[in-house]
mmCIF file of C-alpha atoms and ligand atoms in Angstrom:
data_model
loop_
_atom_site.group_PDB
_atom_site.id
_atom_site.type_symbol
_atom_site.label_atom_id
_atom_site.label_comp_id
_atom_site.label_asym_id
_atom_site.label_seq_id
_atom_site.Cartn_x
_atom_site.Cartn_y
_atom_site.Cartn_z
ATOM 1 C CA MET A 1 0.000 0.000 0.000
ATOM 2 C CA LYS A 2 1.326 3.439 -0.970
ATOM 3 C CA SER A 3 0.609 6.865 0.437
ATOM 4 C CA TRP A 4 0.210 9.749 -2.031
ATOM 5 C CA PHE A 5 0.388 13.512 -1.468
ATOM 6 C CA ILE A 6 -1.456 15.231 -4.341
ATOM 7 C CA THR A 7 -2.010 18.978 -4.765
ATOM 8 C CA GLY A 8 -5.310 20.180 -6.243
ATOM 9 C CA ILE A 9 -7.685 17.239 -5.830
ATOM 10 C CA SER A 10 -10.906 19.288 -5.947
ATOM 11 C CA ARG A 11 -11.473 18.530 -9.637
ATOM 12 C CA GLY A 12 -9.864 17.562 -12.930
ATOM 13 C CA LEU A 13 -6.778 15.386 -13.165
ATOM 14 C CA GLY A 14 -6.042 15.671 -9.436
ATOM 15 C CA LEU A 15 -9.511 14.428 -8.518
ATOM 16 C CA ALA A 16 -9.287 11.576 -11.047
ATOM 17 C CA LEU A 17 -5.895 10.562 -9.665
ATOM 18 C CA ALA A 18 -7.101 10.707 -6.051
ATOM 19 C CA ARG A 19 -10.120 8.547 -6.988
ATOM 20 C CA ALA A 20 -7.962 5.961 -8.744
ATOM 21 C CA VAL A 21 -5.415 5.846 -5.929
ATOM 22 C CA LEU A 22 -8.172 5.365 -3.331
ATOM 23 C CA ALA A 23 -9.839 2.698 -5.488
ATOM 24 C CA ASP A 24 -6.540 0.792 -5.431
ATOM 25 C CA GLY A 25 -6.606 0.788 -1.622
ATOM 26 C CA ASP A 26 -3.820 3.361 -1.305
ATOM 27 C CA THR A 27 -3.909 6.462 0.884
ATOM 28 C CA VAL A 28 -4.327 10.078 -0.297
ATOM 29 C CA VAL A 29 -3.294 13.251 1.480
ATOM 30 C CA GLY A 30 -4.690 15.855 -0.908
ATOM 31 C CA THR A 31 -4.849 19.625 -0.986
ATOM 32 C CA VAL A 32 -7.848 21.772 -1.848
ATOM 33 C CA ARG A 33 -8.220 25.513 -1.534
ATOM 34 C CA GLY A 34 -12.019 25.850 -1.510
ATOM 35 C CA THR A 35 -14.773 23.339 -1.172
ATOM 36 C CA ALA A 36 -13.979 19.766 -0.215
ATOM 37 C CA ALA A 37 -13.222 17.282 -2.953
ATOM 38 C CA PRO A 38 -16.168 15.030 -3.930
ATOM 39 C CA LEU A 39 -14.458 11.913 -2.604
ATOM 40 C CA THR A 40 -15.238 9.215 -0.104
ATOM 41 C CA ALA A 41 -12.909 6.626 1.354
ATOM 42 C CA ASP A 42 -12.534 4.372 4.360
ATOM 43 C CA ALA A 43 -11.632 6.355 7.443
ATOM 44 C CA GLY A 44 -7.955 7.092 7.495
ATOM 45 C CA ARG A 45 -7.319 6.633 3.789
ATOM 46 C CA LEU A 46 -8.205 10.200 2.755
ATOM 47 C CA ARG A 47 -6.945 13.370 4.388
ATOM 48 C CA LEU A 48 -7.750 16.828 3.046
ATOM 49 C CA LEU A 49 -5.454 19.770 3.698
ATOM 50 C CA HIS A 50 -6.251 23.355 2.750
ATOM 51 C CA ALA A 51 -3.843 25.562 0.824
ATOM 52 C CA ASP A 52 -3.852 28.099 -1.952
ATOM 53 C CA MET A 53 -0.647 27.189 -3.715
ATOM 54 C CA ALA A 54 -0.018 30.851 -4.525
ATOM 55 C CA ASP A 55 0.485 31.363 -0.787
ATOM 56 C CA GLU A 56 4.097 30.424 -0.040
ATOM 57 C CA ALA A 57 3.628 29.836 3.698
ATOM 58 C CA ALA A 58 0.470 27.770 3.200
ATOM 59 C CA ALA A 59 2.063 25.565 0.545
ATOM 60 C CA VAL A 60 5.120 24.864 2.693
ATOM 61 C CA SER A 61 3.209 24.215 5.928
ATOM 62 C CA THR A 62 0.847 21.863 4.087
ATOM 63 C CA VAL A 63 3.761 19.664 3.076
ATOM 64 C CA HIS A 64 5.125 19.643 6.639
ATOM 65 C CA GLU A 65 1.683 18.711 7.924
ATOM 66 C CA ALA A 66 1.316 15.971 5.316
ATOM 67 C CA PHE A 67 4.558 14.258 6.344
ATOM 68 C CA GLN A 68 4.410 14.965 10.101
ATOM 69 C CA ALA A 69 0.768 14.087 10.683
ATOM 70 C CA HIS A 70 0.121 11.610 7.871
ATOM 71 C CA GLY A 71 3.531 10.329 6.736
ATOM 72 C CA PRO A 72 5.397 8.430 5.532
ATOM 73 C CA ILE A 73 4.466 9.500 2.009
ATOM 74 C CA ASP A 74 5.664 7.521 -0.983
ATOM 75 C CA VAL A 75 4.506 9.670 -3.896
ATOM 76 C CA VAL A 76 4.425 13.479 -4.051
ATOM 77 C CA VAL A 77 2.344 14.795 -6.958
ATOM 78 C CA ASN A 78 2.518 18.453 -7.986
ATOM 79 C CA ASN A 79 -0.748 18.703 -9.890
ATOM 80 C CA ALA A 80 -2.444 22.008 -8.936
ATOM 81 C CA GLY A 81 -2.076 24.548 -11.705
ATOM 82 C CA TYR A 82 -3.808 26.625 -14.327
ATOM 83 C CA GLY A 83 -3.307 28.091 -17.791
ATOM 84 C CA LEU A 84 -2.874 31.678 -18.891
ATOM 85 C CA LEU A 85 -3.945 32.465 -22.461
ATOM 86 C CA GLY A 86 -3.445 35.510 -24.682
ATOM 87 C CA THR A 87 -0.657 37.531 -26.240
ATOM 88 C CA VAL A 88 2.603 38.295 -24.469
ATOM 89 C CA GLU A 89 2.232 41.935 -25.496
ATOM 90 C CA THR A 90 -0.963 42.436 -23.492
ATOM 91 C CA SER A 91 0.012 40.319 -20.482
ATOM 92 C CA THR A 92 0.911 41.956 -17.194
ATOM 93 C CA ASP A 93 3.594 41.326 -14.580
ATOM 94 C CA GLU A 94 0.845 40.554 -12.087
ATOM 95 C CA GLU A 95 -0.485 37.757 -14.323
ATOM 96 C CA LEU A 96 3.017 36.440 -14.923
ATOM 97 C CA ARG A 97 3.924 36.461 -11.231
ATOM 98 C CA HIS A 98 0.727 34.702 -10.141
ATOM 99 C CA LEU A 99 1.107 32.064 -12.851
ATOM 100 C CA PHE A 100 4.698 31.315 -11.849
ATOM 101 C CA GLU A 101 3.771 31.284 -8.142
ATOM 102 C CA VAL A 102 1.223 28.523 -8.736
ATOM 103 C CA ASP A 103 2.702 26.588 -11.687
ATOM 104 C CA VAL A 104 6.440 26.861 -10.911
ATOM 105 C CA PHE A 105 7.383 28.229 -7.488
ATOM 106 C CA ALA A 106 4.798 26.189 -5.572
ATOM 107 C CA PRO A 107 5.853 22.826 -7.073
ATOM 108 C CA ILE A 108 9.518 23.649 -6.404
ATOM 109 C CA ARG A 109 8.664 24.662 -2.822
ATOM 110 C CA VAL A 110 6.693 21.439 -2.351
ATOM 111 C CA VAL A 111 9.672 19.398 -3.549
ATOM 112 C CA ARG A 112 12.171 21.356 -1.430
ATOM 113 C CA THR A 113 10.028 20.917 1.680
ATOM 114 C CA ALA A 114 9.361 17.236 1.019
ATOM 115 C CA LEU A 115 12.988 16.298 0.340
ATOM 116 C CA PRO A 116 14.294 16.057 3.930
ATOM 117 C CA TYR A 117 11.396 13.717 4.737
ATOM 118 C CA LEU A 118 11.915 11.630 1.594
ATOM 119 C CA ARG A 119 15.651 11.404 2.308
ATOM 120 C CA THR A 120 14.950 10.210 5.855
ATOM 121 C CA GLN A 121 12.565 7.617 4.435
ATOM 122 C CA GLY A 122 15.269 6.625 1.927
ATOM 123 C CA SER A 123 12.755 6.465 -0.907
ATOM 124 C CA GLY A 124 10.029 8.387 -2.684
ATOM 125 C CA HIS A 125 8.697 9.378 -6.075
ATOM 126 C CA ILE A 126 8.105 12.979 -7.156
ATOM 127 C CA VAL A 127 5.587 13.423 -9.985
ATOM 128 C CA ASN A 128 5.353 16.865 -11.565
ATOM 129 C CA ILE A 129 2.373 17.452 -13.843
ATOM 130 C CA THR A 130 3.749 19.626 -16.624
ATOM 131 C CA SER A 131 2.099 19.879 -20.064
ATOM 132 C CA ILE A 132 2.710 19.257 -23.728
ATOM 133 C CA ALA A 133 2.866 23.080 -23.720
ATOM 134 C CA GLY A 134 6.104 22.608 -21.790
ATOM 135 C CA ARG A 135 7.571 20.699 -24.741
ATOM 136 C CA ALA A 136 5.760 21.639 -27.951
ATOM 137 C CA PRO A 137 3.670 24.778 -27.429
ATOM 138 C CA GLY A 138 1.409 26.506 -29.937
ATOM 139 C CA PRO A 139 0.707 30.261 -30.065
ATOM 140 C CA GLY A 140 -1.323 32.096 -27.417
ATOM 141 C CA ILE A 141 0.103 30.277 -24.409
ATOM 142 C CA ALA A 142 3.667 31.637 -24.213
ATOM 143 C CA LEU A 143 3.647 32.375 -20.484
ATOM 144 C CA TYR A 144 2.008 29.059 -19.584
ATOM 145 C CA ALA A 145 4.516 27.322 -21.883
ATOM 146 C CA ALA A 146 7.344 29.156 -20.102
ATOM 147 C CA ALA A 147 6.045 27.933 -16.729
ATOM 148 C CA LYS A 148 5.674 24.324 -17.859
ATOM 149 C CA HIS A 149 9.065 24.338 -19.643
ATOM 150 C CA ALA A 150 10.515 25.487 -16.311
ATOM 151 C CA LEU A 151 8.917 22.517 -14.541
ATOM 152 C CA GLU A 152 10.139 20.093 -17.225
ATOM 153 C CA GLY A 153 13.715 21.404 -16.950
ATOM 154 C CA PHE A 154 13.554 21.399 -13.165
ATOM 155 C CA SER A 155 12.389 17.766 -13.191
ATOM 156 C CA ALA A 156 15.104 16.635 -15.622
ATOM 157 C CA SER A 157 17.940 17.989 -13.479
ATOM 158 C CA LEU A 158 16.282 17.075 -10.178
ATOM 159 C CA ALA A 159 16.037 13.440 -11.278
ATOM 160 C CA GLN A 160 19.824 13.283 -11.652
ATOM 161 C CA GLU A 161 20.350 15.071 -8.319
ATOM 162 C CA LEU A 162 18.120 12.592 -6.489
ATOM 163 C CA ALA A 163 18.933 9.322 -8.274
ATOM 164 C CA PRO A 164 21.796 8.430 -5.875
ATOM 165 C CA LEU A 165 19.418 9.011 -2.952
ATOM 166 C CA GLY A 166 16.818 6.519 -4.172
ATOM 167 C CA ILE A 167 14.234 9.210 -4.942
ATOM 168 C CA ARG A 168 12.581 9.062 -8.355
ATOM 169 C CA VAL A 169 11.234 11.896 -10.477
ATOM 170 C CA THR A 170 8.686 11.781 -13.298
ATOM 171 C CA ALA A 171 7.495 14.780 -15.315
ATOM 172 C CA VAL A 172 4.070 13.975 -16.749
ATOM 173 C CA ALA A 173 3.142 16.008 -19.830
ATOM 174 C CA PRO A 174 -0.559 15.656 -20.662
ATOM 175 C CA GLY A 175 -2.010 16.651 -24.002
ATOM 176 C CA GLN A 176 -5.565 18.008 -23.995
ATOM 177 C CA PHE A 177 -7.665 16.384 -21.258
ATOM 178 C CA ARG A 178 -11.376 16.748 -20.548
ATOM 179 C CA THR A 179 -11.257 18.713 -17.301
ATOM 180 C CA ASP A 180 -12.187 22.272 -16.320
ATOM 181 C CA PHE A 181 -8.748 23.405 -17.525
ATOM 182 C CA LEU A 182 -10.176 25.580 -20.356
ATOM 183 C CA ASP A 183 -13.193 26.739 -18.317
ATOM 184 C CA GLN A 184 -13.456 30.337 -17.216
ATOM 185 C CA ARG A 185 -13.353 29.114 -13.611
ATOM 186 C CA SER A 186 -9.839 27.738 -14.242
ATOM 187 C CA VAL A 187 -8.031 29.355 -17.149
ATOM 188 C CA ARG A 188 -7.040 33.029 -17.066
ATOM 189 C CA MET A 189 -6.974 35.344 -20.050
ATOM 190 C CA SER A 190 -4.754 38.361 -20.673
ATOM 191 C CA ARG A 191 -6.305 41.521 -22.152
ATOM 192 C CA PRO A 192 -7.393 41.094 -25.799
ATOM 193 C CA ALA A 193 -4.774 41.993 -28.374
ATOM 194 C CA ASP A 194 -5.217 44.034 -31.559
ATOM 195 C CA SER A 195 -6.085 42.365 -34.847
ATOM 196 C CA ALA A 196 -2.421 41.899 -35.824
ATOM 197 C CA TYR A 197 -2.525 38.708 -33.744
ATOM 198 C CA ASP A 198 -5.713 37.314 -35.294
ATOM 199 C CA THR A 199 -4.008 34.674 -37.427
ATOM 200 C CA SER A 200 -1.704 33.363 -34.682
ATOM 201 C CA VAL A 201 -2.989 33.823 -31.142
ATOM 202 C CA GLY A 202 -6.567 34.600 -32.227
ATOM 203 C CA THR A 203 -6.897 31.370 -34.221
ATOM 204 C CA SER A 204 -5.406 29.359 -31.400
ATOM 205 C CA LEU A 205 -7.765 30.833 -28.787
ATOM 206 C CA VAL A 206 -10.839 30.116 -30.930
ATOM 207 C CA ALA A 207 -9.692 26.498 -31.338
ATOM 208 C CA LEU A 208 -9.088 26.106 -27.590
ATOM 209 C CA ASP A 209 -12.504 27.564 -26.803
ATOM 210 C CA LYS A 210 -14.133 25.067 -29.180
ATOM 211 C CA ILE A 211 -12.567 22.026 -27.531
ATOM 212 C CA ASN A 212 -13.465 23.023 -23.964
ATOM 213 C CA HIS A 213 -14.989 19.871 -22.403
ATOM 214 C CA HIS A 214 -14.629 18.014 -25.711
ATOM 215 C CA GLN A 215 -10.924 17.277 -25.307
ATOM 216 C CA LEU A 216 -9.535 13.952 -26.487
ATOM 217 C CA GLY A 217 -8.051 12.850 -23.179
ATOM 218 C CA ASP A 218 -9.911 10.968 -20.432
ATOM 219 C CA PRO A 219 -8.761 12.058 -16.947
ATOM 220 C CA ALA A 220 -9.581 8.634 -15.461
ATOM 221 C CA ARG A 221 -7.270 6.996 -18.008
ATOM 222 C CA ALA A 222 -4.589 9.592 -17.301
ATOM 223 C CA ALA A 223 -4.835 8.678 -13.632
ATOM 224 C CA ARG A 224 -4.403 4.965 -14.387
ATOM 225 C CA ALA A 225 -1.407 5.744 -16.616
ATOM 226 C CA ILE A 226 0.263 7.797 -13.864
ATOM 227 C CA ILE A 227 -0.297 4.990 -11.349
ATOM 228 C CA GLU A 228 1.141 2.438 -13.775
ATOM 229 C CA ALA A 229 4.225 4.593 -14.333
ATOM 230 C CA VAL A 230 4.733 5.073 -10.582
ATOM 231 C CA ARG A 231 4.356 1.332 -9.954
ATOM 232 C CA SER A 232 6.873 0.453 -12.663
ATOM 233 C CA ASP A 233 10.313 -0.856 -11.645
ATOM 234 C CA LYS A 234 11.789 1.578 -14.143
ATOM 235 C CA PRO A 235 9.530 4.644 -14.159
ATOM 236 C CA PRO A 236 9.948 7.149 -16.975
ATOM 237 C CA LEU A 237 11.579 10.521 -16.376
ATOM 238 C CA HIS A 238 9.257 12.061 -18.980
ATOM 239 C CA LEU A 239 5.805 10.629 -19.605
ATOM 240 C CA LEU A 240 3.536 11.960 -22.341
ATOM 241 C CA LEU A 241 -0.202 11.398 -21.921
ATOM 242 C CA GLY A 242 -2.500 11.317 -24.935
ATOM 243 C CA SER A 243 -1.960 10.571 -28.613
ATOM 244 C CA ASP A 244 -2.050 14.334 -29.299
ATOM 245 C CA ALA A 245 0.832 14.889 -26.878
ATOM 246 C CA LEU A 246 2.773 12.035 -28.472
ATOM 247 C CA ARG A 247 2.247 13.444 -31.985
ATOM 248 C CA ARG A 248 3.191 16.992 -31.009
ATOM 249 C CA ALA A 249 6.305 15.863 -29.109
ATOM 250 C CA ARG A 250 7.424 13.701 -32.042
ATOM 251 C CA GLU A 251 6.927 16.563 -34.513
ATOM 252 C CA LYS A 252 8.873 18.886 -32.232
ATOM 253 C CA SER A 253 11.751 16.383 -31.836
ATOM 254 C CA ALA A 254 11.945 15.868 -35.599
ATOM 255 C CA ALA A 255 11.928 19.620 -36.279
ATOM 256 C CA GLN A 256 14.607 20.141 -33.618
ATOM 257 C CA ALA A 257 16.800 17.374 -35.045
ATOM 258 C CA SER A 258 16.523 18.757 -38.544
ATOM 259 C CA GLU A 259 17.249 22.320 -37.413
ATOM 260 C CA MET A 260 20.277 21.140 -35.426
ATOM 261 C CA GLU A 261 21.579 19.401 -38.526
ATOM 262 C CA ALA A 262 20.968 22.412 -40.783
ATOM 263 C CA TRP A 263 22.908 24.704 -38.413
ATOM 264 C CA GLU A 264 25.511 22.173 -37.255
ATOM 265 C CA ALA A 265 28.501 23.927 -38.858
ATOM 266 C CA LEU A 266 27.625 27.282 -37.280
ATOM 267 C CA SER A 267 27.080 25.617 -33.879
ATOM 268 C CA LYS A 268 30.445 23.832 -33.994
ATOM 269 C CA GLY A 269 32.265 26.907 -35.281
ATOM 270 C CA THR A 270 32.232 28.646 -31.883
ATOM 271 C CA ASP A 271 34.623 26.200 -30.134
ATOM 272 C CA CYS A 272 38.071 27.455 -29.072
ATOM 273 C CA ASP A 273 40.933 26.146 -31.223
ATOM 274 C CA ASP A 274 43.255 25.185 -28.345
ATOM 275 C CA LEU A 275 41.354 22.125 -27.075
HETATM 276 N N1 LIG B 301 -6.493 19.371 -18.787
HETATM 277 C C1 LIG B 301 -5.536 19.602 -19.649
HETATM 278 O O1 LIG B 301 -5.764 19.652 -20.869
HETATM 279 C C2 LIG B 301 -4.129 19.760 -19.173
HETATM 280 C C3 LIG B 301 -3.107 19.634 -20.122
HETATM 281 C C4 LIG B 301 -1.788 19.756 -19.724
HETATM 282 C C5 LIG B 301 -1.504 19.986 -18.397
HETATM 283 N N2 LIG B 301 -2.510 20.123 -17.488
HETATM 284 C C6 LIG B 301 -2.115 20.378 -16.099
HETATM 285 O O2 LIG B 301 -2.796 19.476 -15.255
HETATM 286 C C7 LIG B 301 -2.932 20.037 -13.952
HETATM 287 C C8 LIG B 301 -4.375 19.892 -13.491
HETATM 288 O O3 LIG B 301 -5.218 20.642 -14.365
HETATM 289 P P1 LIG B 301 -6.678 20.146 -14.734
HETATM 290 O O4 LIG B 301 -6.697 19.847 -16.169
HETATM 291 O O5 LIG B 301 -7.128 19.119 -13.783
HETATM 292 O O6 LIG B 301 -7.482 21.508 -14.541
HETATM 293 P P2 LIG B 301 -8.723 21.865 -13.592
HETATM 294 O O7 LIG B 301 -9.845 20.934 -13.847
HETATM 295 O O8 LIG B 301 -8.920 23.318 -13.805
HETATM 296 O O9 LIG B 301 -8.180 21.595 -12.107
HETATM 297 C C9 LIG B 301 -7.141 22.393 -11.610
HETATM 298 C C10 LIG B 301 -6.840 21.996 -10.182
HETATM 299 O O10 LIG B 301 -5.759 22.823 -9.708
HETATM 300 C C11 LIG B 301 -6.218 23.530 -8.558
HETATM 301 N N3 LIG B 301 -5.637 24.871 -8.461
HETATM 302 C C12 LIG B 301 -5.553 25.814 -9.417
HETATM 303 N N4 LIG B 301 -4.985 26.927 -8.925
HETATM 304 C C13 LIG B 301 -4.721 26.671 -7.617
HETATM 305 C C14 LIG B 301 -4.151 27.416 -6.553
HETATM 306 N N5 LIG B 301 -3.754 28.693 -6.697
HETATM 307 N N6 LIG B 301 -4.015 26.822 -5.333
HETATM 308 C C15 LIG B 301 -4.439 25.564 -5.135
HETATM 309 N N7 LIG B 301 -5.003 24.799 -6.086
HETATM 310 C C16 LIG B 301 -5.132 25.355 -7.311
HETATM 311 C C17 LIG B 301 -7.725 23.635 -8.728
HETATM 312 O O11 LIG B 301 -8.331 23.922 -7.473
HETATM 313 P P3 LIG B 301 -9.720 24.794 -7.390
HETATM 314 O O12 LIG B 301 -10.848 23.837 -7.626
HETATM 315 O O13 LIG B 301 -9.692 25.355 -6.014
HETATM 316 O O14 LIG B 301 -9.633 25.865 -8.453
HETATM 317 C C18 LIG B 301 -8.020 22.241 -9.258
HETATM 318 O O15 LIG B 301 -8.024 21.290 -8.222
HETATM 319 C C19 LIG B 301 -2.457 21.486 -14.067
HETATM 320 O O16 LIG B 301 -1.133 21.584 -13.573
HETATM 321 C C20 LIG B 301 -2.494 21.741 -15.558
HETATM 322 O O17 LIG B 301 -1.582 22.741 -15.944
HETATM 323 C C21 LIG B 301 -3.818 20.007 -17.843
#
């Protein structure tokens, strides 16, 4: 039996994961910031903690409480997050700061606070929910893409830092999943831009609006995939979820490889001659 700490289990992917974990007989210590999550479990197998992840002190004390009152914890999942849509030109520092507080700083703070406990336990698995936007973004989501790229890069280096300590790291990059992610109650929107952006950002925003609640991905299946990856003897460092994520990541890798090749001579030409 495993014990999971999951941020943002009120709805969406976090709720689906908490449900699947509880259905397996495991234990969930989950965070919510408003109303309680619509979950039931045998007494003792579900604990709810309250924290707005934009609040540094609340995020940190929640992790302490999770380990001190409900530990040991085997799996730490940074799931809580939201998207910011619109043009970079019309975005504000306030929007940028809040986005990074929730989508980047909070997950890093959660990891930093959890690490002494995980090291004492001698084991653990950190799962950071990133996004395909953190690997192969389209237009209209530059700041969200920046946040999720940060979490992908953080995870990749962290995994190497923690491997000798027996602590695993997986960055999970979902494609488009049928949650509230694109709902007005979740996603935030920068001020509208002028018509110069109609064919790039404008087109992308119309497409995103159309797929709200019609996304390809099933959150319950995403939850099962995350559990399978965590249970694996050799868990992946990067896990894509959804055929759309797989396609976009493959296209991005191929474009990157071909660009690297096209510019190889210029790249190599900057080396010093004395080595
Ligand atoms: N669905 C997708 O297509 C998709 C794709 C790629 C990545 N993701 C990522 O998956 C994760 C979960 O998103 P979702 O699709 O499940 O969206 P969702 O249905 O909107 O759920 C978001 C969850 O995050 C919580 N949350 C948001 N801001 C928070 C804050 N400041 N403090 C505490 N909790 C906060 C929400 O809590 P409240 O109920 O209190 O708002 C909710 O539990 C996010 O990190 C998102 O970036 C989603």
